[in-house]
Structure formats: C-alpha cells, structure tokens
Coordinates of C-alpha atoms in Angstrom, one line a residue:
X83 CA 14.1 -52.4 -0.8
X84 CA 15.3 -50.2 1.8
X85 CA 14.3 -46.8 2.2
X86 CA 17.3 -44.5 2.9
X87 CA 16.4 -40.7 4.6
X88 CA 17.1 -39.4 0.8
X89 CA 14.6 -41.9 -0.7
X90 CA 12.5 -41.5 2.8
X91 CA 12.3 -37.6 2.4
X92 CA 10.9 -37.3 -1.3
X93 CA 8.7 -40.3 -0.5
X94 CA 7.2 -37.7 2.1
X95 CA 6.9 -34.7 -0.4
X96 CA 5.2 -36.9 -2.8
X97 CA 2.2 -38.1 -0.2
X98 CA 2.1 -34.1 1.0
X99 CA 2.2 -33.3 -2.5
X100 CA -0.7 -35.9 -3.4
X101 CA -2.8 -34.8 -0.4
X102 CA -2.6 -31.6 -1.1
X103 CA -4.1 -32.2 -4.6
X104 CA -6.5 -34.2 -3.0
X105 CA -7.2 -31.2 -0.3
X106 CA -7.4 -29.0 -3.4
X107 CA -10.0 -30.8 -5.6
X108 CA -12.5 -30.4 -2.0
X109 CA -14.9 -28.0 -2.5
X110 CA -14.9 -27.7 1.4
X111 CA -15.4 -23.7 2.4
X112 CA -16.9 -22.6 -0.8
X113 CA -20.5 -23.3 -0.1
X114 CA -20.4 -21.3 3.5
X115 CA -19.6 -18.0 1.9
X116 CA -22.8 -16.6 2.1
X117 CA -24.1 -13.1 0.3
X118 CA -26.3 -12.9 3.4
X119 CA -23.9 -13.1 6.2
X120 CA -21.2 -10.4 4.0
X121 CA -24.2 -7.7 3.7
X122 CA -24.6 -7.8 7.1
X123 CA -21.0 -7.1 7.5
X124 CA -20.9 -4.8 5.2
X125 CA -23.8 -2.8 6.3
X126 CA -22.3 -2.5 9.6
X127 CA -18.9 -1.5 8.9
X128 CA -20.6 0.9 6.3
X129 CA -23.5 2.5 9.2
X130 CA -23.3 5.6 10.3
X131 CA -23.4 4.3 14.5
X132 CA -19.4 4.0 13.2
X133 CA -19.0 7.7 12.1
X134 CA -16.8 6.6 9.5
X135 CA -14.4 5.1 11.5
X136 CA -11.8 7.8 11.8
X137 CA -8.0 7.2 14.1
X138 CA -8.8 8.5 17.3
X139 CA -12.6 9.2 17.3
X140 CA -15.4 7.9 18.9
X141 CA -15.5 6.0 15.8
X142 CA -12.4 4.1 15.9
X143 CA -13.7 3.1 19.6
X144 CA -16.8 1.6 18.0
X145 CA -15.6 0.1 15.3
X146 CA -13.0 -2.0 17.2
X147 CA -15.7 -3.3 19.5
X148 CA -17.6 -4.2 16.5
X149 CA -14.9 -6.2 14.6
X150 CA -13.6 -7.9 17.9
X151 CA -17.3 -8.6 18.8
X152 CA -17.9 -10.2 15.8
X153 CA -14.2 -12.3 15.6
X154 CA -15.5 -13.4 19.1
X155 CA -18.5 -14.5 17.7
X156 CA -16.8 -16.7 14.9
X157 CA -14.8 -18.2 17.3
X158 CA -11.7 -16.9 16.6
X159 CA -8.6 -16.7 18.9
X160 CA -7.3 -13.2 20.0
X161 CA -4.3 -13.0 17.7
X162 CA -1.8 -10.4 19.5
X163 CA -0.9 -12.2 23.0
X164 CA -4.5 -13.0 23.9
X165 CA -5.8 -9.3 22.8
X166 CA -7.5 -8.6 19.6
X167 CA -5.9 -5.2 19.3
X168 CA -2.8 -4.3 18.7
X169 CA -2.2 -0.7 20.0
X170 CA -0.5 1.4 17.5
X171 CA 1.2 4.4 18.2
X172 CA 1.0 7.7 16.4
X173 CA 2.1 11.2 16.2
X174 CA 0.2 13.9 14.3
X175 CA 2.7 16.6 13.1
X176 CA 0.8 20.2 12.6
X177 CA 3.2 21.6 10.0
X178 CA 3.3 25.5 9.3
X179 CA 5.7 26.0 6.0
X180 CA 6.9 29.7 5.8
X181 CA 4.9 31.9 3.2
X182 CA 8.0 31.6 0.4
X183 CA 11.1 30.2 -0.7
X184 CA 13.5 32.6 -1.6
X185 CA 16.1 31.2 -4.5
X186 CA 19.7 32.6 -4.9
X187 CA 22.3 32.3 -7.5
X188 CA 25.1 33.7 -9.0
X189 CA 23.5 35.8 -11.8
X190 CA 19.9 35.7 -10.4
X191 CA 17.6 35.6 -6.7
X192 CA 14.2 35.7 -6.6
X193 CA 11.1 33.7 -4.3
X194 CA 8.8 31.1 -4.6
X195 CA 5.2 31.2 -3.5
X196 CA 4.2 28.4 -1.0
X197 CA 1.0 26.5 -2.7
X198 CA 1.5 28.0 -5.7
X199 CA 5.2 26.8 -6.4
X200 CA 5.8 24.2 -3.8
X201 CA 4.3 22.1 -0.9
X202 CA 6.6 21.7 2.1
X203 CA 5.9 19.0 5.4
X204 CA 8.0 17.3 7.6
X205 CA 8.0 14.6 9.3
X206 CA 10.6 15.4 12.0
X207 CA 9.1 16.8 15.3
X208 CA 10.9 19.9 15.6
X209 CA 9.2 22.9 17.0
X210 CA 11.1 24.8 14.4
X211 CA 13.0 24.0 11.3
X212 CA 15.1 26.3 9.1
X213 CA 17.0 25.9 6.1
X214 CA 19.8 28.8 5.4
X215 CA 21.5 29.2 2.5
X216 CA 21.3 25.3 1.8
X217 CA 22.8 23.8 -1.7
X218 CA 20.6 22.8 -4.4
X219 CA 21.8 19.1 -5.9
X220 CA 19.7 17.8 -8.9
X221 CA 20.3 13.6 -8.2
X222 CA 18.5 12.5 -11.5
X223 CA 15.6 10.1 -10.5
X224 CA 16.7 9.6 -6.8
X225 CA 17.2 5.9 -7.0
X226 CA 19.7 3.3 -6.5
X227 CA 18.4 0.3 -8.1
X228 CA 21.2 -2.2 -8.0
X229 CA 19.2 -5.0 -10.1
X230 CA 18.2 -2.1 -12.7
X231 CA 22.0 -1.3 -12.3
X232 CA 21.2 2.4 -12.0
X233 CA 22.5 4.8 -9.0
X234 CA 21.7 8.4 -9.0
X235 CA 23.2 9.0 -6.2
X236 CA 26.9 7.1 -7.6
X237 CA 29.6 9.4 -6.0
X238 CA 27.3 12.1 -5.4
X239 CA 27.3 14.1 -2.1
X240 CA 24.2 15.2 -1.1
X241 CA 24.6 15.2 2.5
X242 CA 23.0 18.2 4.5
X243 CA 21.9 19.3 1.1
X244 CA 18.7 19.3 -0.7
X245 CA 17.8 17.5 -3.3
X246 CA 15.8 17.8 -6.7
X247 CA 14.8 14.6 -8.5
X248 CA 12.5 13.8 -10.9
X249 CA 9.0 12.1 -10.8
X250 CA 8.3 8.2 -11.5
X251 CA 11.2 6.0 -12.7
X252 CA 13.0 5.6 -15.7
X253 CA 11.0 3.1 -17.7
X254 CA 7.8 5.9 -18.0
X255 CA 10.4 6.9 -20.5
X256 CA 11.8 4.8 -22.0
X257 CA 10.3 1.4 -22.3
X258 CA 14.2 -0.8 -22.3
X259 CA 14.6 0.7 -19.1
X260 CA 13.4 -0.7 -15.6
X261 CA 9.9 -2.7 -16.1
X262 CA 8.7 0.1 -19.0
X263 CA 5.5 1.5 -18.3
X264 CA 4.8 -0.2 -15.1
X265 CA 5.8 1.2 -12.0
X266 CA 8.7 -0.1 -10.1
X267 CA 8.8 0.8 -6.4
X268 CA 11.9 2.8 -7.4
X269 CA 9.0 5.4 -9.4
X270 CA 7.4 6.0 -5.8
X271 CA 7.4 8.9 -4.1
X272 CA 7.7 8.3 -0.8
X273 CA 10.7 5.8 -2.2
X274 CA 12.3 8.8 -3.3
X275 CA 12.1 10.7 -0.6
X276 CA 13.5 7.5 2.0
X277 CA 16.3 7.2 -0.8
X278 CA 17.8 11.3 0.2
X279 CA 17.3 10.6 3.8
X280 CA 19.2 7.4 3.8
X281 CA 21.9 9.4 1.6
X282 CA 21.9 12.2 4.3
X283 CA 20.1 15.2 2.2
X284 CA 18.7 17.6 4.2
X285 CA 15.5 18.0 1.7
X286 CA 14.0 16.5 -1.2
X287 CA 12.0 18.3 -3.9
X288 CA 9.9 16.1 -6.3
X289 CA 9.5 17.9 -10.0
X290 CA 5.9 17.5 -10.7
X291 CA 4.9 16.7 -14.6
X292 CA 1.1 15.4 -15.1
X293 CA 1.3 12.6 -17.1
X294 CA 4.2 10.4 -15.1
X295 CA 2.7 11.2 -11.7
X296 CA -0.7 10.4 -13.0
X297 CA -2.4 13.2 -11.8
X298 CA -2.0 16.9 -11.5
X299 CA -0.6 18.9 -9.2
X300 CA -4.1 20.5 -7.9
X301 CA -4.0 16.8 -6.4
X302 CA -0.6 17.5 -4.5
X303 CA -1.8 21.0 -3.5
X304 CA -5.3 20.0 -2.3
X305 CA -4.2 16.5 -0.3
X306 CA -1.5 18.4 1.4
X307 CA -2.6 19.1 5.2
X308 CA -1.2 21.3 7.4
X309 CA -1.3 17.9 9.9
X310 CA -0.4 14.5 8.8
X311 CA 0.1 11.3 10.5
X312 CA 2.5 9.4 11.1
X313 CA 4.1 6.6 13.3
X314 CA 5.7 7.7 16.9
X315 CA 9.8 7.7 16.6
X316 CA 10.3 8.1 20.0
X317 CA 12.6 5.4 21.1
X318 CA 13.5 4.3 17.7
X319 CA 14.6 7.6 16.0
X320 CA 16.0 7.2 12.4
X321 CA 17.0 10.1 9.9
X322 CA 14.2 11.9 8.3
X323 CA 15.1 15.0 5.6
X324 CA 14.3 18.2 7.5
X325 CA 11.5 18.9 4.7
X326 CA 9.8 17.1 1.9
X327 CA 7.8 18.1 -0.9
X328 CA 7.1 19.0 -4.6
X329 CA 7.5 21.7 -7.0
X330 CA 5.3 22.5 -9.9
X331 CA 6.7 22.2 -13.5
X332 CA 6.8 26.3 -13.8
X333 CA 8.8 26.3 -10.6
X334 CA 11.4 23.4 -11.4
X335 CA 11.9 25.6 -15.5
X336 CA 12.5 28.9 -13.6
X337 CA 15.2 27.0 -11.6
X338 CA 16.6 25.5 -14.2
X339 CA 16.6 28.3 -16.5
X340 CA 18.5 30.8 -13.8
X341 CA 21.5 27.8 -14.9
X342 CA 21.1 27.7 -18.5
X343 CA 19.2 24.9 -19.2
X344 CA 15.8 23.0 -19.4
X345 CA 13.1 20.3 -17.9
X346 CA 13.5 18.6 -21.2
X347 CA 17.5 18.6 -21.3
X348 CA 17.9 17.3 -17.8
X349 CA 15.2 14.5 -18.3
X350 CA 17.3 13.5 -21.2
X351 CA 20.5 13.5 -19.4
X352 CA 18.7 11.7 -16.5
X353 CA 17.9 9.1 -18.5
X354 CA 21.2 8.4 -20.2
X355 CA 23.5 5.6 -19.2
X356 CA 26.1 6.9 -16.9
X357 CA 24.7 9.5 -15.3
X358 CA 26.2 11.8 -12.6
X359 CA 24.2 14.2 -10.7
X360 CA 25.4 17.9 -10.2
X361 CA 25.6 20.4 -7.7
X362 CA 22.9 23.0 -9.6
X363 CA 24.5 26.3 -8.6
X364 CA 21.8 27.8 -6.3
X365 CA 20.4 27.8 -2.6
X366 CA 17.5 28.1 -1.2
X367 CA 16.3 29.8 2.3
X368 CA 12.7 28.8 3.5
X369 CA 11.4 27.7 6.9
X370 CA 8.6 25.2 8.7
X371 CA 7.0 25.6 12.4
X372 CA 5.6 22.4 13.5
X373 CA 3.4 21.7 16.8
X374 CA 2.8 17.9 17.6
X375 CA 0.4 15.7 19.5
X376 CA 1.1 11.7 20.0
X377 CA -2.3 9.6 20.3
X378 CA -2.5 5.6 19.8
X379 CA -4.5 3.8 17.6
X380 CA -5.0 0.2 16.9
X381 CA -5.3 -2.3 14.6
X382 CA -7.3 -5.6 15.3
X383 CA -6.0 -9.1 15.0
X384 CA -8.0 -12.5 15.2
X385 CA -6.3 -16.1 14.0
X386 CA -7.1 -19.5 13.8
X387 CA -3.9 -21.4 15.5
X388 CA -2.6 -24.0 12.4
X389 CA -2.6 -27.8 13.3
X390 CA 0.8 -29.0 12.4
X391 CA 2.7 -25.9 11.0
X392 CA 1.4 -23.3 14.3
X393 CA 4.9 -21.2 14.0
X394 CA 4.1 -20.3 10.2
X395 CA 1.5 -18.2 8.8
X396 CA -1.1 -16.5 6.2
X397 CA -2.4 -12.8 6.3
X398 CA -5.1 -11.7 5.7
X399 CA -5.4 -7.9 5.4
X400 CA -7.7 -5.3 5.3
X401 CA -7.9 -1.7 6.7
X402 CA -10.9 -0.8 9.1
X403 CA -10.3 3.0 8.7
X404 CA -12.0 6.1 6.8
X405 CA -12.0 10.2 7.1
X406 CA -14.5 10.2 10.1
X407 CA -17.1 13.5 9.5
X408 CA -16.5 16.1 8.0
X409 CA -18.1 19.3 5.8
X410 CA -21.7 18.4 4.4
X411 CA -21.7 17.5 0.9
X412 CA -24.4 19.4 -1.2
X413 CA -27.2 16.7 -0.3
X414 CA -25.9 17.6 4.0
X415 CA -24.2 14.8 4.2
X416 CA -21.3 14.9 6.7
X417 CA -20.6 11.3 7.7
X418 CA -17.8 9.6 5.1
X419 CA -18.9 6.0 5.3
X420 CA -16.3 4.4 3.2
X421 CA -18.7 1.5 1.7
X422 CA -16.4 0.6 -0.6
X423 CA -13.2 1.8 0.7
X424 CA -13.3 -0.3 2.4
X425 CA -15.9 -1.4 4.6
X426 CA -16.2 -3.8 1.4
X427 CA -12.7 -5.3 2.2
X428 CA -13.3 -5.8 6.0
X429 CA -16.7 -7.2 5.6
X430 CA -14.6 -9.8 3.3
X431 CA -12.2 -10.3 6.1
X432 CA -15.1 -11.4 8.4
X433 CA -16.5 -13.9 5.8
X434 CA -13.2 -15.5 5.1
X435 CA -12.7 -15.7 8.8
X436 CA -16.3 -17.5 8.6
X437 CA -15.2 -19.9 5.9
X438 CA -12.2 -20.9 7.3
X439 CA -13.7 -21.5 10.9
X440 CA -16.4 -23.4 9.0
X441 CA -13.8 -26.0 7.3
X442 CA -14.2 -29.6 9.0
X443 CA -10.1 -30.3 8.7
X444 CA -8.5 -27.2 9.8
X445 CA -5.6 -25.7 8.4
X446 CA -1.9 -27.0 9.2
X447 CA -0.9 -23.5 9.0
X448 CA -1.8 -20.6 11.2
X449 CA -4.6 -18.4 9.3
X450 CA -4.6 -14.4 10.8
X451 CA -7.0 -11.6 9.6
X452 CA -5.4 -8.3 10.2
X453 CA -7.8 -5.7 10.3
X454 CA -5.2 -2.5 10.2
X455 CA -5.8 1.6 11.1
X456 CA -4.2 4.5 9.3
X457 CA -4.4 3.4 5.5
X458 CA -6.2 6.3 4.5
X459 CA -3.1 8.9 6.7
X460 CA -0.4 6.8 5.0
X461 CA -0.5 2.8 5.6
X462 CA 0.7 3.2 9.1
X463 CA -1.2 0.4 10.7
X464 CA 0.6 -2.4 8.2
X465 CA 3.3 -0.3 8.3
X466 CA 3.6 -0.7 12.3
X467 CA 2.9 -4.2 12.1
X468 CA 5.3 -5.3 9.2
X469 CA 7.9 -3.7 11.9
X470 CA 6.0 -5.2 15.0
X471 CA 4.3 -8.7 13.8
X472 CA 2.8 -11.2 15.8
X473 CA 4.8 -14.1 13.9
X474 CA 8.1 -13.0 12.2
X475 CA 8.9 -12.3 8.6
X476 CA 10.6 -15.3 8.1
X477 CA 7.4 -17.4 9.3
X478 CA 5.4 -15.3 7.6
X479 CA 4.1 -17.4 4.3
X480 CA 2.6 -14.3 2.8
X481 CA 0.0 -11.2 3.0
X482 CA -3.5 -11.1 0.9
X483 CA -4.7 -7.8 1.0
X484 CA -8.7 -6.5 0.4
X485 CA -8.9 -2.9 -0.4
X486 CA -12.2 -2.3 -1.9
X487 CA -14.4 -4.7 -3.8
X488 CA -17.0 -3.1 -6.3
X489 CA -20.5 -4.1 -5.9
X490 CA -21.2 -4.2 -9.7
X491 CA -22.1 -7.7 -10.3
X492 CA -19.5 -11.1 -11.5
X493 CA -17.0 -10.0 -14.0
X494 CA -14.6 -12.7 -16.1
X495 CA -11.5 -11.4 -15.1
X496 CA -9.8 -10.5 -12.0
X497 CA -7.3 -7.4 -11.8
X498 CA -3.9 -8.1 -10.1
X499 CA -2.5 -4.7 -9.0
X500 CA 1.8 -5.2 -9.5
X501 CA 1.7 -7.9 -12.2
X502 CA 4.5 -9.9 -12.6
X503 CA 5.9 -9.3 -9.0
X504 CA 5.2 -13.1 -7.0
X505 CA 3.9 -16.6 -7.6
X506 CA 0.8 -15.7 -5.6
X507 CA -0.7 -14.2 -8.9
X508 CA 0.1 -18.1 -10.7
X509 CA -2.0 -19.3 -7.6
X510 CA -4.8 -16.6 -8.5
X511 CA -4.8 -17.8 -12.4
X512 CA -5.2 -21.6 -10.9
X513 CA -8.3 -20.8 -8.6
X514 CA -10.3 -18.2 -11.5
X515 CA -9.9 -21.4 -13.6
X516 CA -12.4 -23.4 -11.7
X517 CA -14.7 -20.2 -11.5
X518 CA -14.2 -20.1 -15.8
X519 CA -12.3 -17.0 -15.1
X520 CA -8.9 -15.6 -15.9
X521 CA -6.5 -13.0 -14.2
X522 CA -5.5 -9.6 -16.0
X523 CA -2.9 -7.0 -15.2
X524 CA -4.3 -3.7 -13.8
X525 CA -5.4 -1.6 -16.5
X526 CA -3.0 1.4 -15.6
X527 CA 0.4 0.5 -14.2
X528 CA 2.1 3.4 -14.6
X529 CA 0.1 4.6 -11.7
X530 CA 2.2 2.6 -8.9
X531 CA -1.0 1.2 -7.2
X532 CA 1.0 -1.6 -5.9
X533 CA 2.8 0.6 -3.9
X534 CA -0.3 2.5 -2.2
X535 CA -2.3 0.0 -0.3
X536 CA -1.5 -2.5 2.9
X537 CA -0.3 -4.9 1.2
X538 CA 2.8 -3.1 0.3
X539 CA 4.7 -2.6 3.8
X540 CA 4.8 -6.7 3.5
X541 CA 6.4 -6.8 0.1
X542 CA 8.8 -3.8 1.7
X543 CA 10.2 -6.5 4.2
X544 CA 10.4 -9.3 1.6
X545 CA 6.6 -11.0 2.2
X546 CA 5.5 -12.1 -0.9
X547 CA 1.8 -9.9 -1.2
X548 CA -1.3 -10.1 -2.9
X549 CA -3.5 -7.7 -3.8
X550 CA -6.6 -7.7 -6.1
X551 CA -9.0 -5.2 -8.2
X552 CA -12.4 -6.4 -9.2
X553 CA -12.4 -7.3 -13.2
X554 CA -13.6 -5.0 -15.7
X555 CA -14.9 -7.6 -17.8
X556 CA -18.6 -7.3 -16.5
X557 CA -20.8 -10.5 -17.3
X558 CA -23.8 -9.9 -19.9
X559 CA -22.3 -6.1 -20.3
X560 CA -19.0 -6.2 -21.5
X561 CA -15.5 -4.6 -20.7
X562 CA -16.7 -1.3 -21.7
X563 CA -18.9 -0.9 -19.0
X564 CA -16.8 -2.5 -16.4
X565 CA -14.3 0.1 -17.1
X566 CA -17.2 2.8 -17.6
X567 CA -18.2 1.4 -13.3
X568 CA -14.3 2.1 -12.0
X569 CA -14.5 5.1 -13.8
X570 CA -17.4 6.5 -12.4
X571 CA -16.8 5.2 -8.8
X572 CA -13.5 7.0 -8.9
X573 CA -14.9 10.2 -10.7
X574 CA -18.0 10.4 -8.0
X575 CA -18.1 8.7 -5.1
X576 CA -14.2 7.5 -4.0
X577 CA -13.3 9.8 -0.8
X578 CA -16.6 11.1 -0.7
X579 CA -19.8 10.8 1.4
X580 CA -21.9 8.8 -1.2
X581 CA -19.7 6.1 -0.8
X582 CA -22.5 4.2 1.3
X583 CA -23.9 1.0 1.1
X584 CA -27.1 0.6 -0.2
X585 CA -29.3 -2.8 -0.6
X586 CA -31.4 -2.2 -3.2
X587 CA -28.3 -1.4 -5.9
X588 CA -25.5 -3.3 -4.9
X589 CA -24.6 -7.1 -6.4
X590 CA -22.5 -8.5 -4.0
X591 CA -22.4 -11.5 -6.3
X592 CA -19.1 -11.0 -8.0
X593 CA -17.6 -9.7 -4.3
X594 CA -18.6 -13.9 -3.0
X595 CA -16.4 -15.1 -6.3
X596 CA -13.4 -12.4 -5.6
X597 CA -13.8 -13.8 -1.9
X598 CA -13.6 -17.4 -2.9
X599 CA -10.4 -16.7 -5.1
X600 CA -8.6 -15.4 -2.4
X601 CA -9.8 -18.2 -0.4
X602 CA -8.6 -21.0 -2.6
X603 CA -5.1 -19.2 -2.8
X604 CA -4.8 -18.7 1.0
X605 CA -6.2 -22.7 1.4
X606 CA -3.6 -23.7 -0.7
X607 CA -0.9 -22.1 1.4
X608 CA -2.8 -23.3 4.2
X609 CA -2.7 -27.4 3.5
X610 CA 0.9 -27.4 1.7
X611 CA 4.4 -26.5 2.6
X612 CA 4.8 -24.6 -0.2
X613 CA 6.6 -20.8 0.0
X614 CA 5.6 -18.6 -2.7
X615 CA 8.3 -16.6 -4.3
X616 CA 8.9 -13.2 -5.8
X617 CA 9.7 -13.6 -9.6
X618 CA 12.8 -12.5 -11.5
X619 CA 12.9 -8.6 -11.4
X620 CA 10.9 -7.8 -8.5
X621 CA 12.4 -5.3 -6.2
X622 CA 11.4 -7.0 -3.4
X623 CA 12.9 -10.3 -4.1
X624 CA 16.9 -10.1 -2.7
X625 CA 14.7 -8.7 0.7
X626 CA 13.3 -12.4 1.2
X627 CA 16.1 -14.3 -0.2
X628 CA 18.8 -12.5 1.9
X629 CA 17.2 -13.4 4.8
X630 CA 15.5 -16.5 4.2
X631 CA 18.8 -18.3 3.8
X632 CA 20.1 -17.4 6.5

C-alpha cells in the first residue's frame, strides 16, 4: 500500500499519540519529589536572613541569590539570555489626593470628605493633577463585553470626563446574565478602570456595595497607600485616567439623590437590556500632588531547553515577593515572612524544577520556572513579563501558577480558581484520578480570584493559565474542617507576621500531591504536541485564537 503525506501525517499523530500514552502511564518524576528536599526550600524562602523579601530591599537582593543559587545547583540553564534575572522596571508613585471633593449641580453643591467618602490615586506621574469643573457620566457597569453582547459604553461620550460605574459584573445579579455568580474578568476592578481609559475618561469612580465586591469598604480605605507601585511607562507611554478610585455607598446615594433618583433604580436600569449611560448632571472639582521615584526589580528565570520542540514552551510560576518589615505585631514581631504566601509556592517551583531535572528522557518541550516580583504591589513582575517574555505568546504552550499551598495535610479534592475557563483544568481532573482524587470549583467565585494572582497577566494575552487552591476536603477530618483551615489562615495569619514556617505543625504531605498534579499536567504538555484551549465563554479565548491563526 502506499502511504500518501495525508495517510503519512495521521500515521505520525497516531505513534505521538501512542507514545505519549505510553509516556503518560510512567511513573517517572513522581518518586523524586521529596517532603525533605521542599522543607528545606521552604524554610529558606520563609527565614528571616530574607527579611521578607520586599522590591527593592536588602531582601529582594538576598533572595535572588538564594533562588539563582539554588537553580544553579539543580542544574538548570539561565533562562533570560544566559542571566537568571530578568530586571524589571518600576516606578513608585507617592500620591497626595486633596482633603475633599466638592460636588456641583444645578439645584444642589456640597463636598466630599477624602477617606471617608472616596479614595483617589493615580497612576500617571504628574507632579500635579487637577480636575475643574469636570462632567459626571454614570456608564452602567463599565464594560464592553462583545461575547456577553453588552457595551456600556455603546454611543456614550465619556471622553475627558469622569466616570461612575458600578461594582462586579452583571451576572452577581442576575444569574442569565454573563457566567451568574462567577466572576468574569469584565466584574474586575482594575478591568473597569482600563475599560474608561481606553474610552478616554478622565476618571473612574467605582460604587462600593459589600456584598458584590466581597469585602467592605474599610478594606478599600485601609489598602489604599499614599505610594503604590507600578511598572515604568517611560518610553512606552499609554493613556492612564488622571485619577482612579471608589466611593462609598453613602457617597454614590447622596449623588444620586441631588438628581432624583437611587442606587437601587440605577442598578436596575444598569442591568436592563439596552442600556444607555447618561450624562448625571453634576461636576466635580478635587485635586492630587504626586512625587515619584523609579527603582528596578527583578524577577528570576531558570529553564530546562526541550529536546525536539526547544522554540515552544511551559510556565511555571510563582512569585518570590512579600511586605519586607514592618510595625511589630503584639508578640514584637516585625519581619512578614510570607510562609504560605508564598514561600510555599516558590519552594514548589524548586522541587518541580528538581523533578523535571531528575527525569531520565527529558522533555521535547522547553520547561521554564518563573519566579516573578511585585505580586503583592499589583502582579507587576508577570505583568512585565507577559509584555517582555523570553519565548513569545504564540510559543508559549501555557502558565501554571503556585500561589500558596496550605500545610494542613492531603485533602480529596483540588480547588481550581476560574472554573470553566481552559482544558488545563480537564488535564487536572485526569492526573487527581490516579491520586483517587477529584477537582472542585473554588468555593466562592464571586470573588474574582482568578483575576488577582500571576497567573492572570498570561490569560490577559490569550495563554491558557492554571491556577490551583489546596482542597477543602481534608482526609480523616472532613470538608468542614478544611473549610474551617482556609478560614482561619485567612482570618489570622494571611498578610501578617505569623505567617511563618514552622516544622513541628506543618504537613507538607498534601503540598507533595498538589505538586505532583501540577507535574503530571505540565509533563503532559511536555511529551505531546497538544495546545490546550480556552473553553466556550471565556473571555480570554478570541485573545489566543485571533492570533494563533494568524
């Protein structure tokens, strides 16, 4: 019989196809994660020599030598043009709102108190900023959503104007609308406030409400800092709102009863096919004083160069960074160690980079661990990278991401954070089958935490991205008390200075199977020449496509 290149070509997939099932059914890797070797990592990381490895400190220093000593040690490659850092660089805006707002209309005027009413940053580096007189527009939910078929910004002009929207998106609501209680990208608030720049507003004002943003507004007031980080634009400008912020629920009724209406009312008419924003009626008259100072920090980058696929690639992430030292808790603590967050998930990036450096066949595809600064300032190491990568989007098979691994012991689930968004999680489901576990959605999604870790500035350019919780499901204790652990971690110990390692009370042991999960699903990338896709109604999926076939 002869073989023509059509009968030639699936003849190929099929042998790839049958090797890789072959490749998949070998145990090879699993055995050399080792609890040992990741509570050595993890007791590192989590020391207090690294100060709690704050951007720009003597800690960042020390912590960069200890992750690229270590990737060194494995054997790995240097993975940015034969460095293991990537410099990344920053500018830290100091940002000095004016004490009020004042608030004019035609039947009323009266002022806002900063703090109180409102929080006001910016992110543009003028020395001085003022807005005069400047039109109030109420857009609705500030999204155009083109697969949700919603615009709220549909022959509205907004431009040099400031906008009001509304908090999360439109499925919070009502559950026939966008992906119902779980968060679309669309519900984020730094979406929202991307959306009025790219429309030309000259300010966007989030309304706060508790129970859609998921947490109250003392939140808002008390993470607002008069200096925030953020990536340097110099060179590579784009539009940025003169000001962004929120307004408290009091605040956003006052304005809307000066115009003769409600919160409630304009939800409702928000939400209500064919919507058209409005010009409200009033302007506003406030000011911000800014003083700025660039710095450069890094992120580190280690790979192990693929056999017959080089050009193509899997991510491993993590983030290396904490808040440094600060005040003394009441025990005179001052160091924020950041065991879990997430000295947990870069002592995992060093193990995997063990495991895969252990394997006897290699993988065809290029393997990179990505150990990224800035999470905890606002995901601006990935962020950087997603725009600067060492192998392009298109060659870029996909991102795992590790943001903080409990030490509670083996659960029978694993959490996927964004449910329903790529084919990854069907890979997840395959691999916590040989461990006699199963996959779960996140046990809140209205909360958006898809959209606030690494992972997500590689689903923002199309990357198809994992990212895992640990299970609730505790082994020998039940649900109850695996949800009873996350509750009590975040309630106690998240962002604070207890969040330390300590020998004698953590079990790593369900950490090793959440490693080996996300080591079968990057393994299979690795040996195949499958691409993982986004599924049907993720916001991220015309990104890839558009480019893709190109």
């Amino acid at each position: 019989m002869k073989l023509t290149p059509i009968k030639l070509s699936l003849l190929a997939a099929c042998l790839t196809a049958n090797l890789y099932q072959a490749s998949a059914q070998n145990t090879d890797g699993l055995n050399a994660f080792s609890e040992a070797s990741y509570r050595k990592y993890v007791s590192e990381v989590a020391s207090d020599k690294l100060q709690g490895r704050l951007p720009f400190s003597k800690g960042e220093t020390a912590t960069l030598s200890y992750l690229e000593q270590q990737f060194k040690a494995l054997g790995l490659e240097p993975g940015n043009k034969g460095s293991y850092l990537q410099p990344v660089p920053m500018v830290s805006i100091n940002t000095n709102p004016d004490p009020q707002m004042k608030v004019t209309g035609a039947n009323a005027s009266f002022d806002l108190e900063g703090l109180k009413d409102y929080v006001l940053w910016t992110r543009r580096t003028d020395a001085r900023i003022d807005i005069k007189n400047e039109d109030l527009v109420f857009a609705g939910f500030g999204i155009s959503a083109p697969e949700f078929n919603h615009d709220d910004y549909a022959g509205l002009d907004v431009k040099d104007k400031i906008v009001v929207v509304l908090v999360n998106d439109p499925g919070y609501y009502d559950a026939k609308q966008f992906k119902g209680k779980t968060m679309t990208y669309y519900g984020r608030w730094t979406y929202k406030y991307d959306e009025a720049a790219k429309h030309g507003a000259k300010g966007c004002l989030i309304i706060h409400d508790t129970a859609p943003a998921a947490y109250g507004f003392s939140v808002v007031a008390n993470s607002w800092k008069a200096s925030k980080l953020y990536l340097d634009p110099r060179g590579h400008e784009s539009y940025k709102c003169a000001f962004e912020g929120w307004l408290t629920m009091p605040a956003a009724e006052k304005l809307f009863a000066t115009i003769g209406t409600d919160y409630k009312t304009m939800l409702a008419k928000a939400l209500a096919p064919g919507f058209k924003g409005s010009a409200m009626g009033l302007n506003i008259t406030t000011g911000l004083s800014t003083t700025c100072k660039y710095n450069q920090s890094h992120n580190v980058v280690a790979k192990i160069t693929g056999t017959r696929h080089a050009d193509e690639c899997i991510v491993y992430s993590a983030h290396w960074d904490h808040f440094g030292i600060s005040k003394p808790d009441a025990k005179g603590d001052s160091i924020y160690n950041g065991a879990i967050d997430n000295a947990s998930g870069t002592a995992g990036l060093l193990e995997l980079a063990k495991v895969f450096k252990s394997l006897k066949t290699k993988p065809e595809r290029t393997i990179v661990f990505l150990s990224v600064t800035a999470e905890e300032q606002g995901l601006w190491g990935s962020a950087y990278y997603a725009e600067n990568p060492v192998f392009p989007k298109d060659k870029t098979v996909a991102d795992i991401n590790m943001d903080m691994f409990y030490p509670y012991g083996k659960t029978k689930d694993i959490s996927v954070v964004g449910y329903g968004q790529s084919e990854l999680e069907d890979y997840l489901a395959e691999a916590a089958k040989t461990q006699g576990r199963h996959i779960e959605p996140e046990a809140v999604p209205s909360k958006g935490m898809y959209f606030r870790s690494d992972h997500f500035n590689f689903a923002k350019v199309g990357i198809p991205a994992l990212y895992i919780e640990t299970g609730t499901d505790l082994v020998g204790k039940g649900k109850e008390a695996g949800l009873q652990m996350h509750d009590n971690y975040n309630s106690t110990v998240y962002h604070k200075p207890n969040d330390e390692y300590d020998a004698a009370t953590w079990d790593v042991s369900g950490t090793i199977q959440d490693l080996q999960l996300v080591y079968l699903v990057g393994k299979k990338l690795a040996y195949s020449a499958e691409w993982p896709k986004w599924k049907a109604g993720s916001e991220f999926k015309a990104v890839r496509e558009n480019y893709l076939k190109k």
